[in-house]
mmCIF file of C-alpha atoms and ligand atoms in Angstrom:
data_model
loop_
_atom_site.group_PDB
_atom_site.id
_atom_site.type_symbol
_atom_site.label_atom_id
_atom_site.label_comp_id
_atom_site.label_asym_id
_atom_site.label_seq_id
_atom_site.Cartn_x
_atom_site.Cartn_y
_atom_site.Cartn_z
ATOM 1 C CA MET A 1 8.760 18.149 -23.288
ATOM 2 C CA SER A 2 7.212 18.226 -19.857
ATOM 3 C CA ARG A 3 4.861 15.328 -19.400
ATOM 4 C CA THR A 4 2.236 15.192 -16.678
ATOM 5 C CA LEU A 5 3.698 11.923 -15.361
ATOM 6 C CA PHE A 6 6.954 13.721 -14.634
ATOM 7 C CA GLN A 7 5.470 16.832 -13.111
ATOM 8 C CA PRO A 8 5.897 17.076 -9.342
ATOM 9 C CA ILE A 9 2.925 16.560 -7.080
ATOM 10 C CA THR A 10 2.414 18.175 -3.694
ATOM 11 C CA LEU A 11 0.415 16.626 -0.871
ATOM 12 C CA ARG A 12 0.430 18.833 2.246
ATOM 13 C CA ASP A 13 4.104 19.853 2.724
ATOM 14 C CA LEU A 14 5.514 16.973 0.680
ATOM 15 C CA THR A 15 6.490 17.563 -2.931
ATOM 16 C CA VAL A 16 7.331 14.417 -4.889
ATOM 17 C CA ARG A 17 9.439 14.695 -8.045
ATOM 18 C CA ASN A 18 7.059 12.799 -10.316
ATOM 19 C CA ARG A 19 3.830 10.783 -10.378
ATOM 20 C CA VAL A 20 5.147 7.330 -11.113
ATOM 21 C CA TRP A 21 5.370 5.580 -7.761
ATOM 22 C CA VAL A 22 5.946 2.055 -6.513
ATOM 23 C CA PRO A 23 3.034 0.479 -4.589
ATOM 24 C CA PRO A 24 3.552 -1.639 -1.481
ATOM 25 C CA MET A 25 4.703 -5.156 -2.368
ATOM 26 C CA CYS A 26 5.332 -7.780 0.313
ATOM 27 C CA GLN A 27 8.746 -9.363 -0.030
ATOM 28 C CA TYR A 28 8.483 -12.047 2.672
ATOM 29 C CA MET A 29 12.217 -11.609 3.144
ATOM 30 C CA VAL A 30 12.447 -11.065 6.907
ATOM 31 C CA GLU A 31 14.811 -13.825 7.934
ATOM 32 C CA LYS A 32 14.420 -14.208 11.667
ATOM 33 C CA GLY A 33 10.675 -13.711 12.056
ATOM 34 C CA ASP A 34 11.408 -10.510 13.958
ATOM 35 C CA GLY A 35 9.855 -8.020 11.533
ATOM 36 C CA VAL A 36 13.222 -6.331 10.963
ATOM 37 C CA PRO A 37 14.233 -5.406 7.391
ATOM 38 C CA THR A 38 17.260 -7.134 5.883
ATOM 39 C CA PRO A 39 19.805 -6.160 3.191
ATOM 40 C CA TRP A 40 17.259 -7.453 0.665
ATOM 41 C CA HIS A 41 14.832 -4.667 1.618
ATOM 42 C CA LEU A 42 17.557 -2.044 1.372
ATOM 43 C CA MET A 43 18.459 -3.213 -2.129
ATOM 44 C CA HIS A 44 14.804 -3.597 -3.152
ATOM 45 C CA TYR A 45 13.571 -0.129 -2.148
ATOM 46 C CA GLY A 46 16.794 1.588 -3.131
ATOM 47 C CA SER A 47 16.643 0.125 -6.632
ATOM 48 C CA PHE A 48 13.334 1.834 -7.448
ATOM 49 C CA ALA A 49 14.562 5.193 -6.166
ATOM 50 C CA ARG A 50 17.723 4.687 -8.235
ATOM 51 C CA GLY A 51 15.476 3.843 -11.169
ATOM 52 C CA GLY A 52 13.648 7.166 -11.042
ATOM 53 C CA ALA A 53 10.433 6.470 -9.121
ATOM 54 C CA GLY A 54 8.908 9.531 -7.511
ATOM 55 C CA ALA A 55 8.058 7.645 -4.348
ATOM 56 C CA VAL A 56 8.154 4.136 -3.023
ATOM 57 C CA ILE A 57 5.695 2.773 -0.516
ATOM 58 C CA VAL A 58 7.149 0.127 1.753
ATOM 59 C CA GLU A 59 5.249 -3.168 1.776
ATOM 60 C CA ALA A 60 2.468 -4.113 4.196
ATOM 61 C CA THR A 61 4.103 -3.813 7.616
ATOM 62 C CA GLY A 62 2.439 -5.393 10.642
ATOM 63 C CA VAL A 63 1.429 -3.033 13.433
ATOM 64 C CA THR A 64 1.485 -6.046 15.765
ATOM 65 C CA PRO A 65 3.018 -9.539 15.477
ATOM 66 C CA GLU A 66 -0.512 -10.976 14.995
ATOM 67 C CA GLY A 67 -1.133 -8.460 12.209
ATOM 68 C CA ARG A 68 1.420 -10.032 9.873
ATOM 69 C CA ILE A 69 0.375 -12.120 6.898
ATOM 70 C CA SER A 70 3.350 -14.416 7.506
ATOM 71 C CA PRO A 71 6.368 -14.638 9.837
ATOM 72 C CA GLN A 72 8.498 -13.174 7.008
ATOM 73 C CA ASP A 73 6.607 -9.851 7.000
ATOM 74 C CA LEU A 74 8.045 -6.543 8.108
ATOM 75 C CA GLY A 75 6.799 -5.181 11.418
ATOM 76 C CA LEU A 76 6.814 -1.838 13.144
ATOM 77 C CA TRP A 77 6.001 -2.476 16.773
ATOM 78 C CA ASN A 78 9.464 -1.932 18.241
ATOM 79 C CA ASP A 79 12.429 0.408 18.038
ATOM 80 C CA ALA A 80 14.802 -2.092 16.370
ATOM 81 C CA GLN A 81 12.397 -2.315 13.418
ATOM 82 C CA ARG A 82 12.123 1.476 13.344
ATOM 83 C CA ASP A 83 15.882 1.954 13.319
ATOM 84 C CA ALA A 84 16.430 -0.530 10.500
ATOM 85 C CA LEU A 85 13.669 1.128 8.429
ATOM 86 C CA GLY A 86 15.484 4.419 8.988
ATOM 87 C CA GLY A 87 18.403 3.105 6.930
ATOM 88 C CA ILE A 88 16.052 2.428 4.004
ATOM 89 C CA VAL A 89 14.583 5.923 4.359
ATOM 90 C CA ASP A 90 18.050 7.501 4.204
ATOM 91 C CA LEU A 91 19.005 5.509 1.110
ATOM 92 C CA VAL A 92 15.796 6.353 -0.761
ATOM 93 C CA HIS A 93 16.107 10.033 0.163
ATOM 94 C CA SER A 94 19.718 10.138 -1.012
ATOM 95 C CA LEU A 95 18.449 8.972 -4.412
ATOM 96 C CA GLY A 96 15.910 11.781 -4.695
ATOM 97 C CA ALA A 97 12.712 9.837 -4.079
ATOM 98 C CA ALA A 98 10.126 10.077 -1.333
ATOM 99 C CA ILE A 99 9.177 7.106 0.825
ATOM 100 C CA GLY A 100 6.040 6.015 2.612
ATOM 101 C CA ILE A 101 5.086 2.880 4.494
ATOM 102 C CA GLN A 102 1.930 0.802 4.423
ATOM 103 C CA LEU A 103 0.793 0.051 7.966
ATOM 104 C CA ALA A 104 -1.252 -3.110 8.065
ATOM 105 C CA HIS A 105 -3.135 -5.660 10.117
ATOM 106 C CA ALA A 106 -3.882 -8.861 8.224
ATOM 107 C CA GLY A 107 -6.857 -9.870 10.409
ATOM 108 C CA ARG A 108 -8.358 -13.214 9.429
ATOM 109 C CA LYS A 109 -5.798 -13.604 6.616
ATOM 110 C CA ALA A 110 -2.826 -13.523 9.008
ATOM 111 C CA SER A 111 -0.621 -16.438 10.072
ATOM 112 C CA THR A 112 -0.180 -18.010 6.636
ATOM 113 C CA TYR A 113 2.751 -19.615 4.860
ATOM 114 C CA SER A 114 4.408 -17.363 2.301
ATOM 115 C CA GLU A 115 5.472 -18.823 -1.027
ATOM 116 C CA TRP A 116 8.847 -19.712 0.457
ATOM 117 C CA GLY A 117 7.711 -20.556 3.975
ATOM 118 C CA ASN A 118 7.806 -24.023 5.527
ATOM 119 C CA GLY A 119 4.377 -25.144 4.358
ATOM 120 C CA ALA A 120 1.825 -25.004 1.555
ATOM 121 C CA PRO A 121 1.781 -21.366 0.363
ATOM 122 C CA GLY A 122 -1.291 -19.410 1.378
ATOM 123 C CA THR A 123 -2.518 -21.928 3.952
ATOM 124 C CA SER A 124 -2.850 -21.259 7.660
ATOM 125 C CA ILE A 125 0.108 -21.878 9.961
ATOM 126 C CA ALA A 126 -1.263 -23.763 12.960
ATOM 127 C CA VAL A 127 -0.661 -22.243 16.391
ATOM 128 C CA GLU A 128 1.432 -25.282 17.371
ATOM 129 C CA ASP A 129 3.661 -24.704 14.300
ATOM 130 C CA ASP A 130 4.571 -21.153 15.366
ATOM 131 C CA GLY A 131 1.460 -19.611 13.869
ATOM 132 C CA TRP A 132 -0.995 -17.586 15.931
ATOM 133 C CA GLN A 133 -4.703 -17.151 16.571
ATOM 134 C CA THR A 134 -6.095 -14.791 13.923
ATOM 135 C CA VAL A 135 -8.726 -12.141 14.590
ATOM 136 C CA GLY A 136 -11.475 -10.458 12.598
ATOM 137 C CA PRO A 137 -14.710 -8.530 12.951
ATOM 138 C CA SER A 138 -16.619 -11.828 13.130
ATOM 139 C CA ALA A 139 -15.735 -15.497 13.553
ATOM 140 C CA THR A 140 -16.010 -16.131 9.805
ATOM 141 C CA ALA A 141 -13.073 -17.718 8.033
ATOM 142 C CA PHE A 142 -11.720 -16.658 4.642
ATOM 143 C CA GLY A 143 -11.993 -19.731 2.414
ATOM 144 C CA ASP A 144 -10.020 -22.603 3.942
ATOM 145 C CA LEU A 145 -8.035 -20.433 6.355
ATOM 146 C CA ALA A 146 -8.358 -20.884 10.109
ATOM 147 C CA GLU A 147 -11.400 -19.385 11.806
ATOM 148 C CA PRO A 148 -10.631 -16.011 13.384
ATOM 149 C CA LEU A 149 -11.642 -14.846 16.829
ATOM 150 C CA ALA A 150 -14.126 -11.945 16.739
ATOM 151 C CA LEU A 151 -12.472 -8.885 18.281
ATOM 152 C CA ASP A 152 -14.199 -7.422 21.332
ATOM 153 C CA GLU A 153 -14.349 -3.666 21.813
ATOM 154 C CA ALA A 154 -11.312 -3.540 24.095
ATOM 155 C CA ALA A 155 -9.279 -5.450 21.502
ATOM 156 C CA ILE A 156 -10.461 -3.032 18.810
ATOM 157 C CA ASP A 157 -9.122 -0.176 20.953
ATOM 158 C CA GLY A 158 -5.821 -2.073 21.053
ATOM 159 C CA VAL A 159 -5.717 -2.260 17.247
ATOM 160 C CA VAL A 160 -6.240 1.506 16.978
ATOM 161 C CA GLU A 161 -3.443 2.094 19.502
ATOM 162 C CA ALA A 162 -1.126 -0.238 17.587
ATOM 163 C CA PHE A 163 -1.645 1.744 14.361
ATOM 164 C CA VAL A 164 -0.881 4.964 16.243
ATOM 165 C CA ALA A 165 2.292 3.559 17.821
ATOM 166 C CA SER A 166 3.522 2.290 14.444
ATOM 167 C CA ALA A 167 2.735 5.631 12.810
ATOM 168 C CA ARG A 168 4.770 7.376 15.507
ATOM 169 C CA ARG A 169 7.722 5.085 14.824
ATOM 170 C CA ALA A 170 7.328 5.624 11.070
ATOM 171 C CA VAL A 171 7.633 9.367 11.629
ATOM 172 C CA GLU A 172 10.697 8.777 13.812
ATOM 173 C CA ALA A 173 12.216 6.632 11.043
ATOM 174 C CA GLY A 174 11.910 9.632 8.707
ATOM 175 C CA MET A 175 9.065 8.404 6.476
ATOM 176 C CA ASP A 176 7.502 11.082 4.273
ATOM 177 C CA MET A 177 4.009 9.637 4.350
ATOM 178 C CA ILE A 178 1.898 6.862 5.826
ATOM 179 C CA GLU A 179 -0.497 4.578 4.006
ATOM 180 C CA ILE A 180 -3.105 2.695 6.016
ATOM 181 C CA HIS A 181 -3.927 -0.672 4.446
ATOM 182 C CA GLY A 182 -7.698 -0.771 4.143
ATOM 183 C CA ALA A 183 -7.798 -3.187 1.182
ATOM 184 C CA HIS A 184 -7.319 -6.798 0.019
ATOM 185 C CA GLY A 185 -9.407 -8.545 2.652
ATOM 186 C CA TYR A 186 -7.200 -7.646 5.600
ATOM 187 C CA LEU A 187 -8.557 -6.469 8.949
ATOM 188 C CA ILE A 188 -9.821 -2.988 8.054
ATOM 189 C CA HIS A 189 -11.403 -4.219 4.813
ATOM 190 C CA GLU A 190 -12.944 -7.111 6.760
ATOM 191 C CA PHE A 191 -14.754 -4.533 8.903
ATOM 192 C CA LEU A 192 -15.797 -2.503 5.834
ATOM 193 C CA SER A 193 -17.259 -5.447 3.926
ATOM 194 C CA PRO A 194 -20.636 -7.054 4.738
ATOM 195 C CA LEU A 195 -19.115 -10.321 3.440
ATOM 196 C CA SER A 196 -16.906 -10.564 6.527
ATOM 197 C CA ASN A 197 -18.586 -8.277 9.070
ATOM 198 C CA SER A 198 -21.762 -9.557 10.708
ATOM 199 C CA ARG A 199 -21.382 -7.625 13.965
ATOM 200 C CA THR A 200 -24.409 -6.155 15.657
ATOM 201 C CA ASP A 201 -22.567 -3.548 17.753
ATOM 202 C CA GLN A 202 -21.354 -0.072 16.720
ATOM 203 C CA TYR A 203 -18.792 -1.669 14.334
ATOM 204 C CA GLY A 204 -21.303 -3.605 12.214
ATOM 205 C CA GLY A 205 -24.472 -3.148 10.210
ATOM 206 C CA SER A 206 -24.685 0.306 8.597
ATOM 207 C CA ALA A 207 -21.983 1.722 6.324
ATOM 208 C CA GLU A 208 -21.112 4.231 9.062
ATOM 209 C CA ASN A 209 -20.653 1.443 11.591
ATOM 210 C CA ARG A 210 -18.543 -0.708 9.267
ATOM 211 C CA ALA A 211 -16.331 2.323 8.566
ATOM 212 C CA ARG A 212 -15.950 3.131 12.264
ATOM 213 C CA LEU A 213 -12.702 1.203 12.790
ATOM 214 C CA LEU A 214 -11.027 2.799 9.761
ATOM 215 C CA LEU A 215 -12.196 6.304 10.679
ATOM 216 C CA ARG A 216 -11.014 5.836 14.274
ATOM 217 C CA ILE A 217 -7.601 4.743 12.994
ATOM 218 C CA VAL A 218 -7.477 7.654 10.544
ATOM 219 C CA ASP A 219 -8.363 10.192 13.242
ATOM 220 C CA ALA A 220 -5.894 8.786 15.745
ATOM 221 C CA VAL A 221 -3.039 8.445 13.243
ATOM 222 C CA ARG A 222 -3.728 11.877 11.738
ATOM 223 C CA ALA A 223 -3.471 13.391 15.229
ATOM 224 C CA GLU A 224 -0.081 11.710 15.672
ATOM 225 C CA LEU A 225 1.437 12.895 12.373
ATOM 226 C CA PRO A 226 3.098 16.236 11.800
ATOM 227 C CA GLU A 227 0.577 18.622 10.203
ATOM 228 C CA GLY A 228 2.500 18.661 6.911
ATOM 229 C CA MET A 229 2.776 14.881 6.475
ATOM 230 C CA PRO A 230 0.370 13.238 4.017
ATOM 231 C CA LEU A 231 -1.851 10.346 5.053
ATOM 232 C CA LEU A 232 -2.987 7.840 2.429
ATOM 233 C CA VAL A 233 -5.469 4.982 2.634
ATOM 234 C CA ARG A 234 -5.570 1.991 0.298
ATOM 235 C CA LEU A 235 -9.057 0.666 -0.366
ATOM 236 C CA SER A 236 -10.535 -2.215 -2.305
ATOM 237 C CA ALA A 237 -13.082 -0.191 -4.259
ATOM 238 C CA THR A 238 -15.162 -3.287 -4.926
ATOM 239 C CA ASP A 239 -15.259 -6.846 -3.625
ATOM 240 C CA TRP A 240 -16.248 -7.978 -7.146
ATOM 241 C CA ALA A 241 -18.869 -10.104 -5.380
ATOM 242 C CA GLU A 242 -22.576 -9.903 -4.705
ATOM 243 C CA GLY A 243 -23.379 -8.591 -1.252
ATOM 244 C CA GLY A 244 -19.899 -7.123 -0.845
ATOM 245 C CA VAL A 245 -18.424 -3.627 -1.093
ATOM 246 C CA GLN A 246 -19.501 -1.855 -4.288
ATOM 247 C CA ILE A 247 -17.949 1.189 -5.931
ATOM 248 C CA GLU A 248 -20.763 3.456 -4.667
ATOM 249 C CA ASP A 249 -19.906 2.460 -1.080
ATOM 250 C CA THR A 250 -16.278 3.344 -1.707
ATOM 251 C CA VAL A 251 -17.103 6.752 -3.180
ATOM 252 C CA GLN A 252 -19.090 7.519 -0.029
ATOM 253 C CA LEU A 253 -16.304 6.227 2.205
ATOM 254 C CA ALA A 254 -13.647 8.234 0.334
ATOM 255 C CA GLY A 255 -15.680 11.382 0.971
ATOM 256 C CA TRP A 256 -15.615 10.622 4.683
ATOM 257 C CA LEU A 257 -11.884 9.975 4.525
ATOM 258 C CA ARG A 258 -11.345 13.379 2.861
ATOM 259 C CA GLU A 259 -13.336 15.034 5.652
ATOM 260 C CA HIS A 260 -11.173 13.210 8.202
ATOM 261 C CA GLY A 261 -7.920 14.564 6.748
ATOM 262 C CA VAL A 262 -6.826 11.815 4.345
ATOM 263 C CA ASP A 263 -4.836 13.302 1.467
ATOM 264 C CA MET A 264 -5.049 10.601 -1.184
ATOM 265 C CA VAL A 265 -6.797 7.259 -1.594
ATOM 266 C CA ASP A 266 -5.020 4.425 -3.319
ATOM 267 C CA ILE A 267 -7.636 2.505 -5.256
ATOM 268 C CA SER A 268 -7.193 -1.236 -5.558
ATOM 269 C CA SER A 269 -9.867 -3.945 -5.474
ATOM 270 C CA GLY A 270 -10.765 -7.446 -4.341
ATOM 271 C CA GLY A 271 -9.147 -9.735 -1.803
ATOM 272 C CA ASN A 272 -12.051 -10.388 0.541
ATOM 273 C CA SER A 273 -13.930 -13.083 -1.331
ATOM 274 C CA PRO A 274 -12.466 -16.342 -2.644
ATOM 275 C CA ASP A 275 -15.371 -16.389 -5.169
ATOM 276 C CA ALA A 276 -14.733 -12.933 -6.633
ATOM 277 C CA LEU A 277 -14.839 -12.657 -10.417
ATOM 278 C CA ILE A 278 -12.145 -10.110 -11.219
ATOM 279 C CA PRO A 279 -11.963 -8.773 -14.803
ATOM 280 C CA VAL A 280 -8.179 -8.505 -14.834
ATOM 281 C CA GLY A 281 -6.641 -6.670 -17.792
ATOM 282 C CA PRO A 282 -4.541 -3.607 -18.620
ATOM 283 C CA GLY A 283 -5.502 -0.704 -16.350
ATOM 284 C CA TYR A 284 -8.500 -2.634 -15.055
ATOM 285 C CA GLN A 285 -8.769 -0.756 -11.758
ATOM 286 C CA THR A 286 -8.236 2.742 -13.168
ATOM 287 C CA PRO A 287 -11.976 3.420 -13.785
ATOM 288 C CA LEU A 288 -12.566 2.686 -10.095
ATOM 289 C CA ALA A 289 -9.947 5.273 -9.132
ATOM 290 C CA THR A 290 -11.506 7.816 -11.485
ATOM 291 C CA ALA A 291 -14.974 7.193 -10.055
ATOM 292 C CA VAL A 292 -13.624 7.868 -6.544
ATOM 293 C CA LYS A 293 -11.735 10.978 -7.639
ATOM 294 C CA GLN A 294 -14.770 12.451 -9.354
ATOM 295 C CA GLY A 295 -17.353 11.287 -6.846
ATOM 296 C CA ALA A 296 -15.527 12.141 -3.634
ATOM 297 C CA GLY A 297 -13.324 15.035 -4.766
ATOM 298 C CA ILE A 298 -10.135 13.532 -3.363
ATOM 299 C CA PRO A 299 -6.787 12.854 -5.072
ATOM 300 C CA VAL A 300 -6.359 9.213 -6.076
ATOM 301 C CA SER A 301 -3.662 6.856 -7.223
ATOM 302 C CA ALA A 302 -4.450 4.244 -9.851
ATOM 303 C CA VAL A 303 -2.869 0.792 -9.782
ATOM 304 C CA GLY A 304 -3.142 -2.507 -11.604
ATOM 305 C CA MET A 305 -1.484 -3.564 -14.836
ATOM 306 C CA ILE A 306 -0.276 -0.124 -15.769
ATOM 307 C CA ASP A 307 2.860 -1.386 -17.485
ATOM 308 C CA GLU A 308 3.486 0.992 -20.392
ATOM 309 C CA PRO A 309 4.861 4.547 -20.283
ATOM 310 C CA ARG A 310 2.200 5.947 -22.627
ATOM 311 C CA GLN A 311 -0.585 4.204 -20.745
ATOM 312 C CA ALA A 312 0.691 5.756 -17.500
ATOM 313 C CA GLU A 313 1.071 9.194 -19.072
ATOM 314 C CA GLN A 314 -2.450 9.048 -20.477
ATOM 315 C CA ILE A 315 -3.861 8.424 -16.999
ATOM 316 C CA THR A 316 -2.306 11.528 -15.484
ATOM 317 C CA ALA A 317 -2.668 13.659 -18.629
ATOM 318 C CA THR A 318 -6.398 13.080 -18.876
ATOM 319 C CA GLY A 319 -6.950 13.421 -15.145
ATOM 320 C CA LEU A 320 -8.100 9.844 -14.587
ATOM 321 C CA ALA A 321 -5.837 9.746 -11.519
ATOM 322 C CA ASP A 322 -3.243 11.962 -9.839
ATOM 323 C CA VAL A 323 -0.558 9.318 -9.345
ATOM 324 C CA VAL A 324 0.168 6.057 -11.157
ATOM 325 C CA LEU A 325 1.455 3.106 -9.159
ATOM 326 C CA VAL A 326 3.464 0.545 -11.092
ATOM 327 C CA GLY A 327 4.077 -2.710 -9.252
ATOM 328 C CA ARG A 328 5.187 -5.804 -11.126
ATOM 329 C CA GLU A 329 6.623 -3.837 -14.042
ATOM 330 C CA PHE A 330 8.994 -2.160 -11.549
ATOM 331 C CA LEU A 331 9.973 -5.634 -10.314
ATOM 332 C CA ARG A 332 10.739 -6.655 -13.894
ATOM 333 C CA ASP A 333 12.602 -3.406 -14.551
ATOM 334 C CA PRO A 334 13.600 -1.316 -11.520
ATOM 335 C CA SER A 335 14.536 1.484 -13.959
ATOM 336 C CA PHE A 336 10.968 1.684 -15.270
ATOM 337 C CA ALA A 337 10.630 5.382 -14.430
ATOM 338 C CA ILE A 338 13.814 6.293 -16.316
ATOM 339 C CA ARG A 339 12.669 4.193 -19.252
ATOM 340 C CA ALA A 340 9.270 5.912 -19.169
ATOM 341 C CA ALA A 341 10.844 9.369 -19.040
ATOM 342 C CA LEU A 342 13.026 8.599 -22.052
ATOM 343 C CA ALA A 343 10.114 7.055 -23.963
ATOM 344 C CA LEU A 344 8.085 10.187 -23.292
ATOM 345 C CA ASN A 345 10.959 12.510 -24.309
ATOM 346 C CA VAL A 346 11.174 14.082 -20.866
ATOM 347 C CA GLN A 347 14.181 16.414 -20.864
ATOM 348 C CA ASP A 348 15.320 15.935 -17.276
ATOM 349 C CA ALA A 349 14.796 12.180 -16.855
ATOM 350 C CA PRO A 350 15.491 11.103 -13.254
ATOM 351 C CA ILE A 351 18.832 9.432 -14.025
ATOM 352 C CA PRO A 352 21.381 9.469 -11.172
ATOM 353 C CA ALA A 353 24.465 11.488 -12.145
ATOM 354 C CA PRO A 354 26.942 8.561 -12.194
ATOM 355 C CA TYR A 355 24.724 6.698 -14.693
ATOM 356 C CA ARG A 356 24.088 9.535 -17.133
ATOM 357 C CA ARG A 357 26.984 8.547 -19.367
ATOM 358 C CA ALA A 358 25.348 5.207 -20.035
ATOM 359 C CA TYR A 359 22.324 6.926 -21.473
ATOM 360 C CA ARG A 360 24.363 9.548 -23.380
ATOM 361 C CA GLN A 361 26.408 6.769 -24.933
ATOM 362 C CA ARG A 362 23.235 5.048 -26.041
ATOM 363 C CA VAL A 363 21.967 8.185 -27.716
ATOM 364 C CA LEU A 364 25.327 8.716 -29.483
ATOM 365 C CA ALA A 365 25.550 5.073 -30.550
ATOM 366 C CA GLY A 366 21.990 5.132 -31.804
HETATM 367 C C1 FMN B 1 4.850 -9.407 -4.986
HETATM 368 C C2 FMN B 1 3.648 -8.574 -4.639
HETATM 369 C C3 FMN B 1 3.417 -8.217 -3.336
HETATM 370 C C4 FMN B 1 2.329 -7.381 -3.005
HETATM 371 N N1 FMN B 1 2.161 -6.939 -1.720
HETATM 372 C C5 FMN B 1 1.246 -5.986 -1.442
HETATM 373 C C6 FMN B 1 1.223 -5.326 -0.179
HETATM 374 O O1 FMN B 1 2.086 -5.525 0.669
HETATM 375 N N2 FMN B 1 0.239 -4.430 0.044
HETATM 376 C C7 FMN B 1 -0.695 -4.117 -0.914
HETATM 377 O O2 FMN B 1 -1.571 -3.302 -0.655
HETATM 378 N N3 FMN B 1 -0.646 -4.691 -2.137
HETATM 379 C C8 FMN B 1 0.303 -5.572 -2.420
HETATM 380 N N4 FMN B 1 0.411 -6.071 -3.702
HETATM 381 C C9 FMN B 1 -0.436 -5.500 -4.756
HETATM 382 C C10 FMN B 1 0.332 -4.372 -5.479
HETATM 383 O O3 FMN B 1 0.541 -3.272 -4.624
HETATM 384 C C11 FMN B 1 -0.440 -3.893 -6.718
HETATM 385 O O4 FMN B 1 -1.651 -3.317 -6.295
HETATM 386 C C12 FMN B 1 -0.718 -5.024 -7.692
HETATM 387 O O5 FMN B 1 0.458 -5.781 -7.942
HETATM 388 C C13 FMN B 1 -1.264 -4.514 -9.024
HETATM 389 O O6 FMN B 1 -0.350 -3.637 -9.649
HETATM 390 P P1 FMN B 1 0.629 -4.145 -10.855
HETATM 391 O O7 FMN B 1 -0.255 -4.765 -11.896
HETATM 392 O O8 FMN B 1 1.295 -2.878 -11.319
HETATM 393 O O9 FMN B 1 1.589 -5.121 -10.281
HETATM 394 C C14 FMN B 1 1.457 -6.944 -4.026
HETATM 395 C C15 FMN B 1 1.676 -7.362 -5.340
HETATM 396 C C16 FMN B 1 2.766 -8.133 -5.665
HETATM 397 C C17 FMN B 1 3.011 -8.508 -7.109
#
């Protein structure tokens, strides 16, 4: 039986074999602090393609050194990083999946220790300990993290240029699509949210002004990409906090993104307020994705505790979202997509040819 989850989806000129994709997930496995992927990344991204995912989106990748969450993050500000990412692209393509990359600037949440860094996880790395001065829309710290420097307009221009240069390198590396990270309390979200943006210039105040940085980046990156290449944006649909971004704001913003040539929005939530009350549970962010899809008329991906094949199928079958992103369940089982296809009785499950015997044997034995 053909299930909606395993029907191809086309965005611009890109057709992806199914709708169960892997969202960006930071690995903090760059060894030398140089932003260059390692064998770990090759194994990690290849395993999901081998396991049947339609597409994988490479983790948050800094457009500048200062834009990294930690020194172990990937980066894409030089050609060595581009060339190493190209090897991951080739592997994923050889396994039949598409690949995108999440371009990111961590803003006021940059320069922190990862879980396996040399300090308390999630705390700021001081400048004298090889950290760096963080930046943001305003000089307002996130929780106990170091206070950022408010970007001036020339520095904002530099951020836009850095996204464009990274997008160019992503195209050169052979990526099929680009995702701009506009969620989770990182730089772009910090501009979008009144909780972190108290500017009085053209980048602060009204919704239009707070969206200006993102829309500038979208326009400039879109102009750099081949016409047929999809552009995605990840948003935190709500800050889950009073005075922060609400779902209505995100529906309006998604409409603007559609008008500016964005092909799909990836709907996540939270990350910009340490006091947020997040009602975490199975599929908890899917209604946000549906609200954006219906309200803004743009394709959406849903993410967040979508761990079961039937749950995922129901989301695409009933039109709640166009694509389902499965994060931690793919970490637990990199063959999640194959397992889902078999559970849903899909005839042509995305099993690589050399592994088919394993599944045939199981059927015979059973
Ligand atoms: C290990 C890990 C790393 C993550 N890194 C990123 C990231 O780089 N960019 C991002 O937008 N979200 C990141 N996330 C959030 C995931 O993309 C996803 O939205 C979240 O895990 C919820 O989906 P799930 O319940 O299927 O795991 C990360 C999540 C995990 C578990």
